[in-house]
Coordinates of C-alpha atoms in Angstrom, one line a residue:
M1 CA 102.7 -124.3 -144.4
I2 CA 105.2 -124.5 -147.0
R3 CA 104.3 -127.1 -149.3
A4 CA 107.0 -127.9 -152.1
T5 CA 106.3 -129.7 -155.4
N6 CA 109.7 -130.8 -155.8
T7 CA 112.7 -132.6 -153.7
G8 CA 115.8 -130.5 -152.8
R9 CA 118.7 -131.8 -150.6
L10 CA 119.7 -130.2 -147.4
G11 CA 123.4 -130.8 -146.0
I12 CA 123.9 -129.9 -142.4
M13 CA 127.6 -129.7 -142.5
I14 CA 129.5 -130.8 -139.2
G15 CA 133.3 -130.9 -138.3
D16 CA 135.5 -132.8 -135.9
G17 CA 133.6 -131.0 -133.0
N18 CA 131.0 -133.1 -134.1
R19 CA 130.9 -136.6 -134.4
T20 CA 129.3 -139.0 -137.1
P21 CA 126.9 -140.1 -136.7
P22 CA 126.0 -137.2 -134.7
S23 CA 126.6 -136.9 -131.1
P24 CA 123.6 -136.8 -128.5
A25 CA 123.4 -132.9 -127.9
P26 CA 123.1 -131.7 -131.6
A27 CA 122.1 -135.0 -133.0
A28 CA 118.5 -134.0 -131.1
Y29 CA 117.9 -131.0 -133.0
F30 CA 119.5 -132.6 -136.2
R31 CA 116.9 -135.3 -135.9
K32 CA 113.9 -133.2 -135.7
L33 CA 115.3 -131.2 -138.8
S34 CA 115.6 -134.7 -140.6
E35 CA 112.0 -135.5 -139.5
L36 CA 110.4 -132.3 -140.8
G37 CA 112.3 -132.5 -144.3
P38 CA 109.5 -134.6 -146.1
S39 CA 106.8 -132.5 -145.4
V40 CA 108.9 -129.5 -147.3
G41 CA 110.3 -131.9 -149.9
L42 CA 114.0 -131.8 -148.4
D43 CA 116.2 -134.4 -148.0
V44 CA 118.2 -133.9 -144.9
F45 CA 121.3 -135.4 -144.2
V46 CA 124.5 -134.7 -142.0
F47 CA 127.8 -134.7 -143.8
S48 CA 131.5 -133.7 -143.8
P49 CA 133.1 -131.8 -146.4
L50 CA 136.1 -134.1 -145.6
E51 CA 134.4 -137.1 -147.0
A52 CA 133.6 -135.5 -150.4
D53 CA 134.1 -137.6 -153.6
W54 CA 134.5 -135.7 -156.3
S55 CA 135.1 -138.4 -159.2
R56 CA 131.4 -139.1 -158.3
R57 CA 130.7 -135.9 -157.0
C58 CA 129.0 -137.0 -154.0
T59 CA 129.5 -137.2 -150.2
T60 CA 129.1 -139.7 -147.3
G61 CA 125.8 -138.7 -145.4
Y62 CA 123.9 -139.7 -142.6
R63 CA 120.1 -139.6 -143.1
W64 CA 118.1 -140.3 -139.6
R65 CA 115.7 -143.3 -139.9
P66 CA 113.0 -142.7 -137.2
D67 CA 111.6 -146.1 -137.8
R68 CA 114.7 -148.0 -136.7
G69 CA 116.0 -145.1 -134.1
E70 CA 119.5 -144.7 -136.1
W71 CA 121.5 -142.6 -138.7
E72 CA 122.1 -144.8 -141.8
K73 CA 125.3 -144.2 -143.5
A74 CA 124.9 -143.7 -147.2
S75 CA 126.5 -142.2 -150.7
V76 CA 124.5 -139.1 -151.4
P77 CA 124.8 -136.3 -153.9
F78 CA 125.9 -132.7 -152.7
P79 CA 123.6 -130.9 -151.4
D80 CA 122.0 -127.8 -152.8
V81 CA 122.2 -125.7 -149.6
V82 CA 124.1 -126.2 -146.5
Y83 CA 123.3 -125.4 -143.1
D84 CA 126.7 -124.9 -141.4
R85 CA 127.0 -126.5 -137.8
S86 CA 130.3 -127.2 -138.0
F87 CA 132.8 -127.1 -134.7
Y88 CA 136.4 -127.9 -134.4
K89 CA 138.7 -129.0 -131.7
S90 CA 141.8 -127.3 -133.0
R91 CA 142.6 -124.6 -135.3
N92 CA 144.5 -127.4 -137.6
A93 CA 141.0 -129.3 -138.0
H94 CA 139.5 -125.9 -138.8
A95 CA 142.2 -125.0 -141.6
E96 CA 141.5 -128.5 -142.8
H97 CA 137.9 -128.6 -143.0
Q98 CA 137.6 -124.9 -144.3
Q99 CA 139.8 -125.8 -147.2
A100 CA 137.5 -128.6 -147.7
A101 CA 134.1 -126.7 -147.5
R102 CA 135.1 -123.7 -149.6
R103 CA 136.2 -126.3 -152.3
L104 CA 132.8 -127.6 -152.2
L105 CA 131.2 -124.3 -152.4
R106 CA 133.5 -122.9 -155.3
E107 CA 133.0 -126.0 -157.4
S108 CA 129.8 -127.5 -156.6
G109 CA 127.7 -124.8 -157.1
V110 CA 126.4 -125.6 -153.4
V111 CA 125.3 -122.5 -151.6
L112 CA 125.4 -121.8 -147.9
L113 CA 121.9 -121.5 -145.9
G114 CA 123.5 -118.4 -144.1
H115 CA 127.2 -117.0 -143.8
Q116 CA 129.2 -116.5 -140.8
L117 CA 130.0 -113.6 -138.9
T118 CA 133.8 -112.9 -138.4
G119 CA 135.5 -111.6 -135.3
K120 CA 133.9 -109.6 -132.6
R121 CA 135.6 -106.4 -133.7
D122 CA 134.1 -106.9 -137.0
V123 CA 130.6 -107.3 -135.7
I124 CA 131.2 -104.2 -133.2
A125 CA 132.4 -102.0 -136.2
V126 CA 128.7 -102.9 -138.1
L127 CA 126.6 -102.3 -135.5
S128 CA 128.2 -99.3 -134.4
Q129 CA 127.2 -97.6 -137.7
D130 CA 123.5 -97.7 -136.2
P131 CA 122.6 -95.2 -133.6
E132 CA 120.1 -97.1 -132.5
L133 CA 122.3 -100.1 -131.8
A134 CA 125.2 -98.4 -130.7
V135 CA 124.0 -97.0 -127.4
H136 CA 123.4 -100.8 -126.2
L137 CA 127.3 -101.8 -127.2
P138 CA 129.7 -101.5 -124.4
P139 CA 132.8 -99.4 -124.8
T140 CA 135.0 -101.8 -126.3
E141 CA 138.9 -101.4 -127.5
T142 CA 141.3 -103.9 -129.1
L143 CA 143.9 -105.1 -126.1
E144 CA 147.3 -104.2 -127.6
D145 CA 149.4 -104.3 -124.6
P146 CA 148.6 -105.4 -120.9
Q147 CA 149.0 -101.9 -119.8
Q148 CA 145.8 -100.6 -121.3
V149 CA 144.5 -102.7 -118.1
V150 CA 146.1 -101.0 -115.6
E151 CA 145.1 -97.3 -116.9
R152 CA 141.7 -98.8 -117.6
L153 CA 141.1 -99.7 -114.0
K154 CA 142.0 -96.2 -112.8
Q155 CA 138.7 -95.1 -114.4
T156 CA 136.5 -98.1 -113.9
P157 CA 136.0 -100.7 -110.9
A158 CA 136.7 -104.0 -113.1
V159 CA 137.5 -104.6 -116.7
L160 CA 136.8 -107.7 -118.8
L161 CA 139.1 -109.2 -121.3
K162 CA 137.4 -111.7 -123.9
P163 CA 139.1 -113.6 -126.9
E164 CA 138.1 -111.8 -130.4
N165 CA 137.1 -115.1 -131.7
G166 CA 136.1 -117.0 -128.3
S167 CA 132.8 -118.4 -127.7
C168 CA 130.7 -120.6 -124.8
G169 CA 132.7 -117.9 -122.0
R170 CA 136.3 -119.4 -123.0
G171 CA 138.9 -117.4 -122.0
V172 CA 137.0 -114.5 -120.7
L173 CA 138.6 -113.0 -117.8
C174 CA 137.2 -110.3 -115.0
I175 CA 140.2 -108.3 -113.3
R176 CA 139.6 -105.9 -110.6
P177 CA 141.7 -104.1 -107.9
T178 CA 141.7 -105.4 -104.3
A179 CA 143.0 -103.8 -101.0
G180 CA 146.5 -102.3 -101.5
T181 CA 148.3 -102.7 -104.8
G182 CA 146.9 -106.1 -105.8
Y183 CA 144.7 -107.5 -108.3
E184 CA 141.9 -110.1 -108.5
L185 CA 141.7 -111.9 -111.4
R186 CA 138.5 -114.3 -112.5
G187 CA 137.4 -115.8 -115.4
R188 CA 137.3 -119.3 -117.7
N189 CA 140.3 -120.7 -119.1
A190 CA 140.6 -122.4 -122.9
R191 CA 139.1 -125.8 -121.5
N192 CA 136.3 -123.8 -119.5
R193 CA 137.4 -124.4 -116.3
I194 CA 136.8 -121.9 -113.6
V195 CA 140.2 -119.6 -112.9
C196 CA 140.5 -117.7 -109.7
A197 CA 143.8 -115.8 -108.9
E198 CA 145.4 -112.8 -107.2
V199 CA 148.4 -110.8 -108.0
H200 CA 150.1 -108.7 -105.7
D201 CA 151.1 -105.7 -107.7
R202 CA 150.8 -104.1 -111.3
R203 CA 154.4 -105.8 -113.0
S204 CA 152.8 -109.2 -111.9
L205 CA 149.2 -108.2 -113.2
V206 CA 151.4 -107.5 -116.7
V207 CA 153.0 -110.6 -116.7
A208 CA 149.5 -112.6 -115.7
I209 CA 147.6 -110.8 -118.8
R210 CA 150.5 -111.6 -121.2
D211 CA 150.0 -115.5 -120.1
W212 CA 146.4 -115.4 -120.4
A213 CA 146.3 -114.0 -124.1
R214 CA 149.3 -115.9 -125.5
R215 CA 149.6 -113.5 -128.3
R216 CA 145.7 -114.2 -129.2
P217 CA 143.5 -111.1 -130.0
F218 CA 141.6 -110.0 -127.2
L219 CA 139.1 -107.3 -126.9
M220 CA 138.7 -105.1 -123.4
Q221 CA 135.4 -103.7 -121.9
P222 CA 134.3 -102.4 -118.8
F223 CA 133.1 -105.0 -116.3
L224 CA 129.3 -105.0 -116.3
L225 CA 127.5 -105.8 -113.3
L226 CA 124.4 -108.1 -114.5
E227 CA 123.4 -110.1 -111.8
T228 CA 120.3 -111.1 -110.3
A229 CA 119.2 -109.6 -107.0
D230 CA 120.8 -112.7 -105.4
G231 CA 124.1 -112.2 -107.2
R232 CA 124.1 -114.7 -110.1
P233 CA 125.1 -113.5 -113.3
F234 CA 122.6 -113.8 -116.2
D235 CA 122.3 -112.7 -119.6
L236 CA 119.3 -113.3 -122.2
R237 CA 120.0 -115.2 -125.4
V238 CA 117.4 -114.2 -128.0
L239 CA 117.1 -116.6 -130.7
V240 CA 116.3 -114.9 -134.2
Q241 CA 115.8 -117.0 -137.5
K242 CA 114.2 -116.4 -140.9
D243 CA 111.0 -118.2 -141.3
G244 CA 109.8 -119.5 -144.5
R245 CA 109.2 -116.2 -146.2
G246 CA 112.5 -114.9 -145.4
R247 CA 111.4 -112.8 -142.5
W248 CA 113.3 -112.4 -139.4
R249 CA 111.6 -113.7 -136.4
I250 CA 112.1 -114.5 -132.7
S251 CA 112.6 -118.1 -132.2
G252 CA 112.8 -117.9 -128.5
I253 CA 114.1 -116.0 -125.4
A254 CA 115.9 -117.5 -122.9
A255 CA 117.5 -116.9 -119.7
R256 CA 120.8 -118.4 -118.8
I257 CA 121.9 -118.0 -115.3
G258 CA 125.4 -118.5 -114.0
R259 CA 127.0 -120.1 -110.5
P260 CA 126.8 -117.1 -107.5
G261 CA 130.0 -114.9 -108.1
G262 CA 130.9 -116.3 -111.5
V263 CA 131.7 -114.1 -114.4
T264 CA 129.7 -116.0 -117.1
S265 CA 126.4 -117.7 -117.5
N266 CA 126.9 -119.8 -120.2
L267 CA 125.1 -123.5 -120.3
H268 CA 129.1 -124.9 -121.2
G269 CA 130.1 -123.3 -118.0
G270 CA 127.7 -124.7 -115.7
G271 CA 124.7 -122.4 -116.3
I272 CA 121.1 -123.0 -116.1
A273 CA 118.4 -122.2 -118.8
T274 CA 115.0 -120.7 -117.8
S275 CA 112.3 -118.5 -119.2
G276 CA 113.5 -115.0 -120.5
A277 CA 109.9 -113.5 -119.4
A278 CA 110.0 -115.1 -115.8
L279 CA 113.2 -114.0 -114.9
L280 CA 112.6 -110.3 -116.0
G281 CA 109.5 -110.8 -114.4
K282 CA 111.1 -111.5 -111.1
E283 CA 113.8 -109.5 -111.4
F284 CA 111.8 -105.9 -113.1
G285 CA 108.8 -106.5 -111.9
T286 CA 106.4 -104.1 -114.1
S287 CA 109.0 -103.1 -116.4
A288 CA 109.4 -106.7 -117.8
E289 CA 107.2 -106.4 -120.5
T290 CA 108.6 -103.1 -121.9
L291 CA 112.3 -104.8 -121.7
L292 CA 110.8 -107.8 -123.6
G293 CA 109.4 -105.7 -126.4
R294 CA 112.5 -103.6 -126.8
L295 CA 114.8 -106.7 -126.7
R296 CA 112.7 -108.1 -129.8
F297 CA 112.9 -104.8 -131.7
L298 CA 116.7 -104.9 -130.8
A299 CA 117.2 -108.4 -131.8
V300 CA 115.4 -107.9 -135.1
R301 CA 117.2 -104.6 -136.0
T302 CA 120.7 -106.3 -134.9
A303 CA 119.7 -109.3 -137.1
V304 CA 119.2 -106.8 -140.4
A305 CA 122.4 -104.7 -139.7
L306 CA 124.7 -107.7 -139.6
E307 CA 122.9 -109.2 -142.6
S308 CA 123.9 -105.9 -144.4
G309 CA 127.6 -106.1 -143.4
F310 CA 128.2 -109.9 -143.6
G311 CA 125.7 -110.9 -146.4
R312 CA 122.8 -113.6 -146.2
L313 CA 122.4 -115.1 -142.6
A314 CA 119.8 -117.1 -141.6
E315 CA 119.9 -117.3 -137.8
L316 CA 121.7 -115.9 -135.2
G317 CA 122.0 -116.1 -131.2
L318 CA 122.2 -112.8 -129.8
D319 CA 123.3 -112.2 -126.0
F320 CA 122.0 -109.5 -124.1
G321 CA 122.6 -108.4 -120.4
I322 CA 120.6 -105.9 -118.5
D323 CA 121.9 -104.0 -115.1
R324 CA 120.0 -103.2 -112.2
S325 CA 119.0 -99.4 -113.9
A326 CA 117.3 -101.8 -116.5
R327 CA 119.9 -100.7 -119.5
I328 CA 120.0 -103.2 -121.6
W329 CA 123.2 -104.3 -123.3
L330 CA 124.1 -106.3 -126.5
L331 CA 126.9 -108.4 -125.4
E332 CA 127.5 -111.2 -128.4
A333 CA 126.2 -112.0 -131.5
N334 CA 126.5 -115.8 -132.8
S335 CA 125.9 -117.0 -136.1
K336 CA 126.0 -120.6 -135.1
P337 CA 123.8 -120.5 -131.8
G338 CA 122.8 -123.2 -130.0
H339 CA 119.4 -124.3 -129.5
S340 CA 119.6 -126.2 -126.5
A341 CA 118.2 -123.9 -123.9
F342 CA 115.4 -123.8 -126.0
V343 CA 114.8 -127.3 -126.4
R344 CA 115.2 -127.7 -122.5
L345 CA 112.4 -124.8 -122.1
A346 CA 110.0 -126.5 -124.3
G347 CA 110.5 -129.8 -122.5
T348 CA 109.4 -128.2 -119.3
G349 CA 106.4 -126.4 -120.7
A350 CA 108.2 -123.0 -119.8
D351 CA 107.1 -119.9 -122.3
A352 CA 110.3 -119.7 -124.5
G353 CA 109.5 -116.7 -125.5
A354 CA 108.9 -117.1 -129.5
D355 CA 106.8 -115.1 -132.1
V356 CA 103.0 -116.0 -131.6
E357 CA 102.6 -116.8 -135.2
I358 CA 104.5 -120.3 -134.8
G359 CA 102.6 -123.7 -135.0
A360 CA 100.1 -125.2 -137.4
K361 CA 97.6 -122.1 -137.2
G362 CA 100.5 -119.2 -138.4
G363 CA 103.8 -118.4 -139.6
D364 CA 105.9 -121.3 -141.5
G365 CA 104.0 -124.0 -139.8
A366 CA 107.2 -124.9 -137.6
P367 CA 105.6 -127.1 -134.8
E368 CA 108.8 -125.8 -132.8
P369 CA 110.0 -122.3 -133.4
W370 CA 113.9 -123.0 -133.8
L371 CA 113.4 -125.4 -136.5
R372 CA 112.6 -122.2 -138.7
P373 CA 115.8 -123.0 -140.3
I374 CA 114.5 -126.0 -142.8
F375 CA 111.6 -123.7 -144.0
Y376 CA 113.9 -120.8 -144.8
A377 CA 116.2 -123.8 -147.0
R378 CA 113.0 -124.8 -148.7
T379 CA 112.2 -121.3 -149.7
L380 CA 116.1 -120.5 -150.8
I381 CA 116.2 -123.6 -152.8
D382 CA 113.4 -122.7 -154.6
R383 CA 114.6 -119.3 -155.4
L384 CA 117.9 -120.8 -156.8
Q385 CA 116.0 -123.4 -158.8
G386 CA 114.0 -120.5 -160.1
E387 CA 116.8 -118.4 -161.3
E388 CA 118.3 -121.7 -163.1
T389 CA 115.2 -121.4 -165.1
R390 CA 114.8 -118.6 -166.2

């Protein structure tokens, strides 16, 4: 385990999509990080850059007090390192928050634990440069005109439209021809509600796609049949994080299973989480161990590739799909991954698929693998302080 001789400050940055004090879902994760902080010499608090007091070079922070079971509001110095867990309810809120965050990073000497990935096109462009990864990427093109969908459907049974900057399955739309000249549309709208519709000709389809996109940038891919044997969509979320030595490690592999006939398997859309190893064993039998090994290899290689393209990263949630021929597809990369699936699995005693070198006997000493960011934060602060004393 990492043992620190000096105290550093780790600020968990939140946006207006989080509440202060933190709302229940992320608060459990934040509490665990806060409780671990003293063991590695870190003062951990939750804050928003919008509450920075530049005259005093401090901000409003919330520290978890386990003895009282509550978050305590206090004035705290600017953090040394920022762990960005901010989410937003609107574009305006995002712009306001980002302006404040950029000032904090620019004028205070604060550094990010890890940078953020940009849009899906940039991610695909970076990963496509690695031949080992490129073969696992679905063919993707930018949607410039709805007519592209019509033409693509002449070559593939169904297409998938996904927003360039979307998350949690919002805005995803599957389109497939029906009998005659019609088309079926299934997906989730911006509020993550299920949408099912049918149009009767190409002209109506073009209008429907324009209404759906609303001038937002979208990507088009062939719709991949990534389902269990009983017809439920599923994917595998691989959580890859840096440990206290700055090495990329697998902190969990969870399967997310959607509703029968659905398009996505996201937990936000009603999916359920289960052990990745258990699901692969059920669906692919004796090939499961080989698939798990391949997923681990691809996850770490993806993390290395993305870090080379986007700068320092601390953690990634990588979504993989596996079709019925056991071909692995890399579907998404998220630099602000959720941890709820792994917390739920730990609560049931299921195998969460983490590296074996965790816990008191190995690795960085994290009692739960998804808490590794706090050990990496300690290491990063030590490096920064070492550079300052040279």
